[in-house]
Coordinates of N, CA and C and ligand atoms in Angstrom, one line a residue:
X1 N -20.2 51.1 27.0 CA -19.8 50.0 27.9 C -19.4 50.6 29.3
X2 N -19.6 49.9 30.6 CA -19.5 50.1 31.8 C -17.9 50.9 32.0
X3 N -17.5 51.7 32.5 CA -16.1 51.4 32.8 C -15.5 51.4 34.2
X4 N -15.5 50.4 34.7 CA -14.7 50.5 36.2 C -13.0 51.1 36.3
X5 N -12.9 51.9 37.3 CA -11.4 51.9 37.5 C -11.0 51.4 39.2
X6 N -9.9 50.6 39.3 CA -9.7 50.0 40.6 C -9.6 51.0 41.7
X7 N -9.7 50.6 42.5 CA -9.4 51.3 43.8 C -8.1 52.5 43.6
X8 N -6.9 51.5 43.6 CA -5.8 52.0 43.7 C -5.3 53.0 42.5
X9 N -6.2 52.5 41.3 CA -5.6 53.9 40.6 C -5.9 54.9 40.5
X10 N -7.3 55.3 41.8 CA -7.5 56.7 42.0 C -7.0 57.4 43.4
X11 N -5.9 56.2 43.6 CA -4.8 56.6 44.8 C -4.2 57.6 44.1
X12 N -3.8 58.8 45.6 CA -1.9 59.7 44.8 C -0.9 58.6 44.3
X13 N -0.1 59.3 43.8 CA 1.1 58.4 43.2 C 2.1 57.6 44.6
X14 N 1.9 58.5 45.7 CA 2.9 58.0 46.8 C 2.0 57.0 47.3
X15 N 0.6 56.6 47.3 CA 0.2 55.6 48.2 C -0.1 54.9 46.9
X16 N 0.0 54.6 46.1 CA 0.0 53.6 45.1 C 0.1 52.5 45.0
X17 N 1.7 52.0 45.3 CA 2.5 50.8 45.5 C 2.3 50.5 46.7
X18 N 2.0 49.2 47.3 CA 1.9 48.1 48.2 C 3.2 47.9 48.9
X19 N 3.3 47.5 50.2 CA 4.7 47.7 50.9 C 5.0 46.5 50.4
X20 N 7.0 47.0 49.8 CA 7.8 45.9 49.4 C 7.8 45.5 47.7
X21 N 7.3 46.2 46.7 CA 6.8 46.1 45.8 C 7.3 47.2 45.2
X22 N 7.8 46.7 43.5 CA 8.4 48.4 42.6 C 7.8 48.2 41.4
X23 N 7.8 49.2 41.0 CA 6.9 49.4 39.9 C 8.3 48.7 38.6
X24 N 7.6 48.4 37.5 CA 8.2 47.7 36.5 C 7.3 47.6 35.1
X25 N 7.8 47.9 33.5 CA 6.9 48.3 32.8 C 6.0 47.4 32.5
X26 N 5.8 46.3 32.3 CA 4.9 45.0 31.6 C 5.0 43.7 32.4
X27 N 3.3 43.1 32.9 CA 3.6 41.9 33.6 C 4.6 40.8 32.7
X28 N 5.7 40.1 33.9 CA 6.4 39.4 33.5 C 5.6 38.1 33.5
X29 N 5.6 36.9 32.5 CA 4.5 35.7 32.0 C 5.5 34.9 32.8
X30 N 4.4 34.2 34.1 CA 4.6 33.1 34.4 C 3.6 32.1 34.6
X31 N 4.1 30.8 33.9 CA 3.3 30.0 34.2 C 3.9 28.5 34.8
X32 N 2.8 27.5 35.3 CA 3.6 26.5 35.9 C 4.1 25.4 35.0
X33 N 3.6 25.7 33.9 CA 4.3 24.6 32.4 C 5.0 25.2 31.5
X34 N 6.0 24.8 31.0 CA 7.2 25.4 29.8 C 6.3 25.4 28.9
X35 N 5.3 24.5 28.3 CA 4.6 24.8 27.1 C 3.4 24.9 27.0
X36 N 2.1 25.7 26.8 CA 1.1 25.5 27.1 C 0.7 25.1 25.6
X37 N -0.5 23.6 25.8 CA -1.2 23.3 24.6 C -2.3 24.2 23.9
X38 N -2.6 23.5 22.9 CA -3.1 24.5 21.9 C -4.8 24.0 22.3
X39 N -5.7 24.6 22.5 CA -6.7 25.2 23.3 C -7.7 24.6 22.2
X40 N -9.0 23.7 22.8 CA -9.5 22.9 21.3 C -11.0 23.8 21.7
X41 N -11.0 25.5 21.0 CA -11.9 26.2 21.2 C -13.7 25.5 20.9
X42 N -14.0 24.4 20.1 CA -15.0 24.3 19.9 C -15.1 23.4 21.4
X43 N -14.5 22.8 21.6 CA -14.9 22.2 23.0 C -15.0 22.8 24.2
X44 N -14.5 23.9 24.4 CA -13.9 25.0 25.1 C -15.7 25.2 25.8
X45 N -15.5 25.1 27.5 CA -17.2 25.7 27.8 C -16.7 25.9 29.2
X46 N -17.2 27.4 29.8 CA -16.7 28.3 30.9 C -18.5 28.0 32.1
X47 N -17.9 27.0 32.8 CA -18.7 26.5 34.0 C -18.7 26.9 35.4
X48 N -19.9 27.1 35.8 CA -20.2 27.8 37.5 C -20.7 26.7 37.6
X49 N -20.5 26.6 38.9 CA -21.1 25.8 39.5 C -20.8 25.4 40.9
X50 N -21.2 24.3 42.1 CA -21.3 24.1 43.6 C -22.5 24.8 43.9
X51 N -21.9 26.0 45.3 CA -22.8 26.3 46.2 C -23.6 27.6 45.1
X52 N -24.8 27.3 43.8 CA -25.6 28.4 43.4 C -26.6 27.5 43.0
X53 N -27.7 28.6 42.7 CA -29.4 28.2 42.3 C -28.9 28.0 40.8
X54 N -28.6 28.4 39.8 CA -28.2 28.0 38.8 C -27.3 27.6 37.8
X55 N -26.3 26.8 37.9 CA -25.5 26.7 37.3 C -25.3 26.9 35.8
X56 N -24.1 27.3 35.6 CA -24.4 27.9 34.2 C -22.9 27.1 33.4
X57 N -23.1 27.1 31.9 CA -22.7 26.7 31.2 C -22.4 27.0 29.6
X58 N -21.5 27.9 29.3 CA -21.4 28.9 28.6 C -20.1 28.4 27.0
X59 N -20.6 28.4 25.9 CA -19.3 28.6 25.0 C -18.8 30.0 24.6
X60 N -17.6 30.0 24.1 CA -16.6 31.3 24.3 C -17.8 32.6 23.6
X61 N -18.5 32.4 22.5 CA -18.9 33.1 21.7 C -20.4 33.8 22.5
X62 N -20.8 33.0 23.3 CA -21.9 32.9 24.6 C -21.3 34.3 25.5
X63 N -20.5 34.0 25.8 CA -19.4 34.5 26.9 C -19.5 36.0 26.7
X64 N -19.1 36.4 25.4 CA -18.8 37.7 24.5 C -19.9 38.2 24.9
X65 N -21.2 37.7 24.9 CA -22.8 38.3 24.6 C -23.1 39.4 25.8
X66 N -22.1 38.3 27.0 CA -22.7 38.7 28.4 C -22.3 40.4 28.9
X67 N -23.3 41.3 29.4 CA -22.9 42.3 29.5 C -21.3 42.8 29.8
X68 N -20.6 43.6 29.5 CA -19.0 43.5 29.8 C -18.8 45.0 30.2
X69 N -17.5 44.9 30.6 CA -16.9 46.3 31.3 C -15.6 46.6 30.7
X70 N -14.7 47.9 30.9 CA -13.4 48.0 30.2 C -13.2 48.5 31.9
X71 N -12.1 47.6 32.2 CA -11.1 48.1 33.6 C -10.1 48.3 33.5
X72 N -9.2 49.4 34.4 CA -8.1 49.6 34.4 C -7.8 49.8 35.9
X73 N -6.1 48.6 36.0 CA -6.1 48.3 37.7 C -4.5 48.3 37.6
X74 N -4.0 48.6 39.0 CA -2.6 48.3 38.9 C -2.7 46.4 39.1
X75 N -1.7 45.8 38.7 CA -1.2 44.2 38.8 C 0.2 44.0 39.5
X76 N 0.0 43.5 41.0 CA 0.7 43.3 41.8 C 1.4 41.9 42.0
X77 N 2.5 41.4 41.4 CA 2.9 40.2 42.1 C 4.0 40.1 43.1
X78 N 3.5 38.7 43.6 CA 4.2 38.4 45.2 C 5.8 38.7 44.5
X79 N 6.5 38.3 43.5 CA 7.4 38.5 43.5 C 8.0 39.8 43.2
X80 N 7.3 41.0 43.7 CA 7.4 41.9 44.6 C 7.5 43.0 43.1
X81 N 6.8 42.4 42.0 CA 6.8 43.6 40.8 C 5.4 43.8 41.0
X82 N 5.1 45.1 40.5 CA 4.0 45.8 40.2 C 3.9 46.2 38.8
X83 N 2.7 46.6 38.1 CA 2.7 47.0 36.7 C 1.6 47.8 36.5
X84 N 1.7 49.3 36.4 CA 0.4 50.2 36.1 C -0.9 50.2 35.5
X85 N -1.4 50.5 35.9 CA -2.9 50.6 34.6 C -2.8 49.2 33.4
X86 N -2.9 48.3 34.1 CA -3.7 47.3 32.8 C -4.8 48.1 32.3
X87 N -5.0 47.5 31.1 CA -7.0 47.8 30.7 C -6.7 46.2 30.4
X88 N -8.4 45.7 30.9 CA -8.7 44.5 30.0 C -10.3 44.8 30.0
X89 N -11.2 43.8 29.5 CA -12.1 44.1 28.8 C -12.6 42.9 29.7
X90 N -13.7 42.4 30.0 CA -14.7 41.4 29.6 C -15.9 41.1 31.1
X91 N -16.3 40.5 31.2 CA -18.0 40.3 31.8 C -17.2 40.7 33.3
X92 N -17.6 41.6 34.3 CA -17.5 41.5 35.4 C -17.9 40.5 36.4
X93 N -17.6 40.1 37.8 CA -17.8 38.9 37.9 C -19.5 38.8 38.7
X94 N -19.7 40.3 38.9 CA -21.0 40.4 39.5 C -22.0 40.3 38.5
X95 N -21.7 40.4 37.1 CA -22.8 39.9 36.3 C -22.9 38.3 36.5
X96 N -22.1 37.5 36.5 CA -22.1 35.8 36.8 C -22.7 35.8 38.1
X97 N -22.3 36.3 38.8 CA -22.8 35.7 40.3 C -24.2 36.3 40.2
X98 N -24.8 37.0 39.2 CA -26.4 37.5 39.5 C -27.0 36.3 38.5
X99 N -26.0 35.8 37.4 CA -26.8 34.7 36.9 C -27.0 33.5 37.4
X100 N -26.4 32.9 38.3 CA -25.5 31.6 38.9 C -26.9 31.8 40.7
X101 N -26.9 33.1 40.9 CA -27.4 32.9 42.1 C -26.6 32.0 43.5
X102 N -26.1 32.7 44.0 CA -24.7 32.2 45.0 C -26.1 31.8 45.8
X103 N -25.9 30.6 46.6 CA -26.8 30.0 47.9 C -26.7 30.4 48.9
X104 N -26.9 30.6 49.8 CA -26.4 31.2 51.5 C -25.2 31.0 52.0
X105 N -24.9 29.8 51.6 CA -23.5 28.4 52.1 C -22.4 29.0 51.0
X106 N -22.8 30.0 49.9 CA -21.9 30.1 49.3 C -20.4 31.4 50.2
X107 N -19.1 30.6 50.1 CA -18.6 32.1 50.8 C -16.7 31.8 50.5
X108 N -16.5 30.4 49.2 CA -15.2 30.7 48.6 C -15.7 30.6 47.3
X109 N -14.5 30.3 46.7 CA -14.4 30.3 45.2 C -13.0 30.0 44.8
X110 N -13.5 28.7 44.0 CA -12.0 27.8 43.8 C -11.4 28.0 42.1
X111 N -10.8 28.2 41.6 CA -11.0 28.8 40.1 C -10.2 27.2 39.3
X112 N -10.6 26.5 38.4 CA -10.0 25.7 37.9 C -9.4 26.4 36.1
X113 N -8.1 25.9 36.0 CA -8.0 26.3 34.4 C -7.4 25.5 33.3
X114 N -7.4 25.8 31.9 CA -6.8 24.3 31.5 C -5.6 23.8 31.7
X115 N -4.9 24.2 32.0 CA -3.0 23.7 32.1 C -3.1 23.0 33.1
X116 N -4.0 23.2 34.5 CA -4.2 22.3 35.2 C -4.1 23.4 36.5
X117 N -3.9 24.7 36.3 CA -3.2 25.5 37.4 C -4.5 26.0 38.3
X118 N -4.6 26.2 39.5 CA -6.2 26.4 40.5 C -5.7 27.6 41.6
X119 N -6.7 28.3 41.4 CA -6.2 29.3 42.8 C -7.9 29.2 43.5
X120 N -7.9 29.9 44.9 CA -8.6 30.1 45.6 C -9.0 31.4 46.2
X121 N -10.1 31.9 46.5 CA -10.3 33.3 47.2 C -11.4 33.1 47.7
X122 N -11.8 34.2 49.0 CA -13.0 34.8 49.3 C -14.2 34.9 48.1
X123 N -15.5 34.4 48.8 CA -16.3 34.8 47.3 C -16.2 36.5 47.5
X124 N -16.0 37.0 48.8 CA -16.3 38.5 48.7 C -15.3 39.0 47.9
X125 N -14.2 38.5 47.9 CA -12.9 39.1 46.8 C -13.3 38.8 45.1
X126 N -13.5 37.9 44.6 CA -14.4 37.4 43.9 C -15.2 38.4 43.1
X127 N -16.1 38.7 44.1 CA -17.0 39.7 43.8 C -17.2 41.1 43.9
X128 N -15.6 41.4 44.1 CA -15.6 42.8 44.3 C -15.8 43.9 43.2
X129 N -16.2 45.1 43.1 CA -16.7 45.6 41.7 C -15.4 45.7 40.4
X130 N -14.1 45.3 41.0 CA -13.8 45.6 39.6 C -13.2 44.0 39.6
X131 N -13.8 43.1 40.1 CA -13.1 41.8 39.7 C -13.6 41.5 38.4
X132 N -13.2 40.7 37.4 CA -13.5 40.5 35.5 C -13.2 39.4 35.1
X133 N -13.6 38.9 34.5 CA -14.2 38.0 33.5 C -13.1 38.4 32.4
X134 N -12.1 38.6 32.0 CA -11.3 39.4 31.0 C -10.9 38.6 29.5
X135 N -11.7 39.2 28.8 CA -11.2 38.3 27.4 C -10.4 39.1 26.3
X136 N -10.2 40.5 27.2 CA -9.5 41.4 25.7 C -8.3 42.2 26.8
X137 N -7.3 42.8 26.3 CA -6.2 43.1 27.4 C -5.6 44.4 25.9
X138 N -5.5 45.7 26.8 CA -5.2 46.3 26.3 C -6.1 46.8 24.5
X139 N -7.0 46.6 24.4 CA -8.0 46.3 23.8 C -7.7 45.0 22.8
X140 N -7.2 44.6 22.6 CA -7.0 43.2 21.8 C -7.2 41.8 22.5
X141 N -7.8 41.0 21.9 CA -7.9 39.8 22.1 C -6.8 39.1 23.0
X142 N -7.3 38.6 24.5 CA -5.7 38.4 25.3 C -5.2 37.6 24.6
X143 N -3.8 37.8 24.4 CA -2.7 37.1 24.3 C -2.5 35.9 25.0
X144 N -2.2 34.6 24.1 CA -2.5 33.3 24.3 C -1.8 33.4 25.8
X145 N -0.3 33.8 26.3 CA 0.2 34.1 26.8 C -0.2 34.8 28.2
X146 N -1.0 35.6 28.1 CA -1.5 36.4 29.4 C -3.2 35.6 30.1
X147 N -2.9 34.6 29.0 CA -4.5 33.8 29.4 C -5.8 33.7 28.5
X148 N -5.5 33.7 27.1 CA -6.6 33.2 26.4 C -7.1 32.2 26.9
X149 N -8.4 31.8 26.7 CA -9.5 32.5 26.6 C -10.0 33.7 27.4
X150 N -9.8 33.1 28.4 CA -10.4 33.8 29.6 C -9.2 34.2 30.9
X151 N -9.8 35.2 31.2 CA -9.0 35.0 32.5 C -9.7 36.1 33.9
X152 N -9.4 35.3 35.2 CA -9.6 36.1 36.1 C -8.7 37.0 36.2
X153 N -9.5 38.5 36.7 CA -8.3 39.7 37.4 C -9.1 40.3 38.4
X154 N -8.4 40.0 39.4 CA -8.7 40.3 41.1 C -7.9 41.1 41.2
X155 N -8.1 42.5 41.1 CA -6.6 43.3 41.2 C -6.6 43.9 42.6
X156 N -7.6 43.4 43.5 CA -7.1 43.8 45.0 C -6.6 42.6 45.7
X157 N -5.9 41.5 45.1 CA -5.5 40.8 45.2 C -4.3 40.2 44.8
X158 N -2.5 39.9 45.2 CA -2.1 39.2 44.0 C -2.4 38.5 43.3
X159 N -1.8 38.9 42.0 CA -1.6 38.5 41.1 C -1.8 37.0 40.9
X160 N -1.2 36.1 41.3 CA -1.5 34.6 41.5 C -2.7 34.1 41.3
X161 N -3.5 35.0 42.1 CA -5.1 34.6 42.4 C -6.0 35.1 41.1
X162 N -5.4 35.8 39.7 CA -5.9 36.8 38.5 C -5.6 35.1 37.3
X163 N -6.5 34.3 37.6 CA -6.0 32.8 37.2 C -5.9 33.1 35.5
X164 N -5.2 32.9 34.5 CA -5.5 32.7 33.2 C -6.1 31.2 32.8
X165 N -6.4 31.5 31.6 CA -6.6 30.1 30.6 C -8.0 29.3 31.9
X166 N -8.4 30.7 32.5 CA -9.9 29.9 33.1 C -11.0 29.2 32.2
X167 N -11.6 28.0 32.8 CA -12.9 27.7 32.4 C -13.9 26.9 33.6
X168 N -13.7 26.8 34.9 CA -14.3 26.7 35.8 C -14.4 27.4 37.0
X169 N -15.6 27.7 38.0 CA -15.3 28.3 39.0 C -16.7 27.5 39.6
X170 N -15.8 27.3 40.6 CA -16.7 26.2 42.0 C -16.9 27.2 43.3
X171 N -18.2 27.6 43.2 CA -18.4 28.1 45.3 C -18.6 27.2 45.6
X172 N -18.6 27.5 46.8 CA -18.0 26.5 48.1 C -18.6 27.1 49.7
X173 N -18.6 26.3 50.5 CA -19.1 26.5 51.5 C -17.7 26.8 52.4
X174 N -16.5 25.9 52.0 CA -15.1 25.8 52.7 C -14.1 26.2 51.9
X175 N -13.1 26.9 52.4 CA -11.9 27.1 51.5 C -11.1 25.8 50.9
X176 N -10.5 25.9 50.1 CA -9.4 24.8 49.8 C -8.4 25.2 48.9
X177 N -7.0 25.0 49.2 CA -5.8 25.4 49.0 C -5.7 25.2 47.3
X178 N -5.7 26.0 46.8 CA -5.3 26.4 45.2 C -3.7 25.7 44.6
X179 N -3.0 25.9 43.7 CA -1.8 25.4 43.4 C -0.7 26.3 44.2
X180 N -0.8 27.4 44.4 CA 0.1 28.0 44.8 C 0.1 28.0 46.7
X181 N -1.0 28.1 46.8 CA -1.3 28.1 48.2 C -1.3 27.0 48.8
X182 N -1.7 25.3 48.2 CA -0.9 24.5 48.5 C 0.5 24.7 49.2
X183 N 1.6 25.2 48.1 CA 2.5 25.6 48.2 C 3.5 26.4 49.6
X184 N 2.2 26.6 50.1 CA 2.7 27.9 51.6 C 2.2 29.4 50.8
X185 N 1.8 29.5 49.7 CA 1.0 31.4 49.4 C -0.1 31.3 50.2
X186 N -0.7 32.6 50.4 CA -1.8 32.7 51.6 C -2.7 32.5 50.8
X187 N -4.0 32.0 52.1 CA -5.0 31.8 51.5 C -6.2 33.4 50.5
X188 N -5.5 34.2 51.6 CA -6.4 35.5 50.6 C -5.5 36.1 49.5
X189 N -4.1 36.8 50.4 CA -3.1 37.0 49.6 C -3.2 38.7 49.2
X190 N -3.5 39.6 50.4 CA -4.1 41.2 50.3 C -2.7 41.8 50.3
X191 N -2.6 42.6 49.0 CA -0.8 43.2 49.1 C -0.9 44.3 49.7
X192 N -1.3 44.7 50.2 CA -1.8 46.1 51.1 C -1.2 45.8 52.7
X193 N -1.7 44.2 52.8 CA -1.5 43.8 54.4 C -0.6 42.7 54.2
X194 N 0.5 42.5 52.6 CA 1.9 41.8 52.4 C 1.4 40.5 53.0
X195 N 0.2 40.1 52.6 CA 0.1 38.6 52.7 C 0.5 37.8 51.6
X196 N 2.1 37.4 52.0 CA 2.8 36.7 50.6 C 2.4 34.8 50.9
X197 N 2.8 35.0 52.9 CA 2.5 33.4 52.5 C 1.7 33.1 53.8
X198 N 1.4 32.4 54.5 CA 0.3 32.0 54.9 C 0.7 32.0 56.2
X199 N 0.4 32.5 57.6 CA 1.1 33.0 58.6 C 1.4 34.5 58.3
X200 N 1.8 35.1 57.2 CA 1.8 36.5 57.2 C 1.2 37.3 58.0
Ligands
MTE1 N1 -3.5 29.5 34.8 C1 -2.5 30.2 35.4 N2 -2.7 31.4 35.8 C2 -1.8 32.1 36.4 C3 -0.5 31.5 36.6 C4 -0.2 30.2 36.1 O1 0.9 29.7 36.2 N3 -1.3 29.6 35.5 N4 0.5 32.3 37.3 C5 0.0 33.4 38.1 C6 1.1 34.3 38.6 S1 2.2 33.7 39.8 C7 1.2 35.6 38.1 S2 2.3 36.7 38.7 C8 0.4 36.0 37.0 C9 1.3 36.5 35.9 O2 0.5 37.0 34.8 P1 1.1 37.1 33.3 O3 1.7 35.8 33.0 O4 -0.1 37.4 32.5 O5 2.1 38.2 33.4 O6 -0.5 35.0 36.5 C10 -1.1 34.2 37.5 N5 -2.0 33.3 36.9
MO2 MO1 3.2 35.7 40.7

């Protein structure tokens, strides 16, 4: 199996951490609902689609087949924790965008998930080599908690934008403001250049 490692964890130890940001041992679980429901896997189907030549339409077991990678990245959130070397496991996002075929017009990407929660990025962030498709964390099956089924990890990105419990992703010709970014979080959100909220 492929193995990517991110950018930043073949930094020295002193340029590591992102300005404003401390290291801490295990991401802390937040989500925007107190309870998440219980996930009706046979119905369960992980959809591309908008601005590509082929849209695709995939069940979980489908999902598994597709070529995969094992990554290991630091995970940065706005609320100014960081957390070392994740590993997670599953389809990189440049295997999808080779199946999906992005259109010329293609140049966001809006992530929809089941709880209802949506972030937004650059298709270039999107597509950067260690962005994932992640269905296993730490080698085990993710934790309902960190984002079963699926989940995006954009690790040159916060955290926010690393959506769990994914099953849609829409390109786009235009940006449009995600749940948090609604909110005042920035539209890219690069912790390198402390884009917490929009004006940064
Ligand atoms: N679907 C979904 N994804 C989400 C969130 C959420 O509320 N719902 N919270 C985001 C935020 S703000 C952070 S910091 C990380 C936290 O990841 P964890 O809960 O696995 O530690 O998930 C991100 N992805
Ligand atoms: Mo966060």
């Amino acid at each position: 199996m492929k193995k990517i490692l991110s950018d930043t964890v073949k930094k020295e130890e002193r340029d590591r951490l992102p300005p404003g940001q401390h290291w801490i041992q295990y991401p802390l679980i937040y989500d925007i609902v107190d309870r998440l429901p219980d996930w009706d896997m046979d119905r369960y189907r992980f959809k591309v689609w908008g601005e590509v030549e082929n849209p695709l339409k995939l069940k979980y077991r489908e999902l598994l087949e597709l070529p995969s990678a094992r990554l290991v990245a630091d995970f940065h959130c706005v609320t100014r924790w960081s957390v070392k070397e994740i590993e997670w496991e599953g389809v990189p996002t440049r295997e999808i965008l080779e199946l999906v075929k992005p259109t010329r017009k293609a140049k966001f990407v809006f992530v929809y998930c089941l709880e209802g929660y949506t972030t937004n990025m650059p298709l270039e962030f999107f597509a950067k080599e260690d962005s994932l498709l992640a269905y296993k964390m730490f080698g085990e099956v993710l934790p309902k908690e960190h984002g079963y089924p699926l989940r995006l990890v954009v690790p040159q990105l916060y955290a926010w934008k690393s959506a769990k419990y994914v099953w849609g992703i829409e390109l786009r010709e235009s940006d449009k403001a995600g749940y948090w970014e609604e909110r005042g979080y920035h539209m890219l959100g690069d912790p390198w250049k402390e884009q917490r909220y929009w004006g940064d």
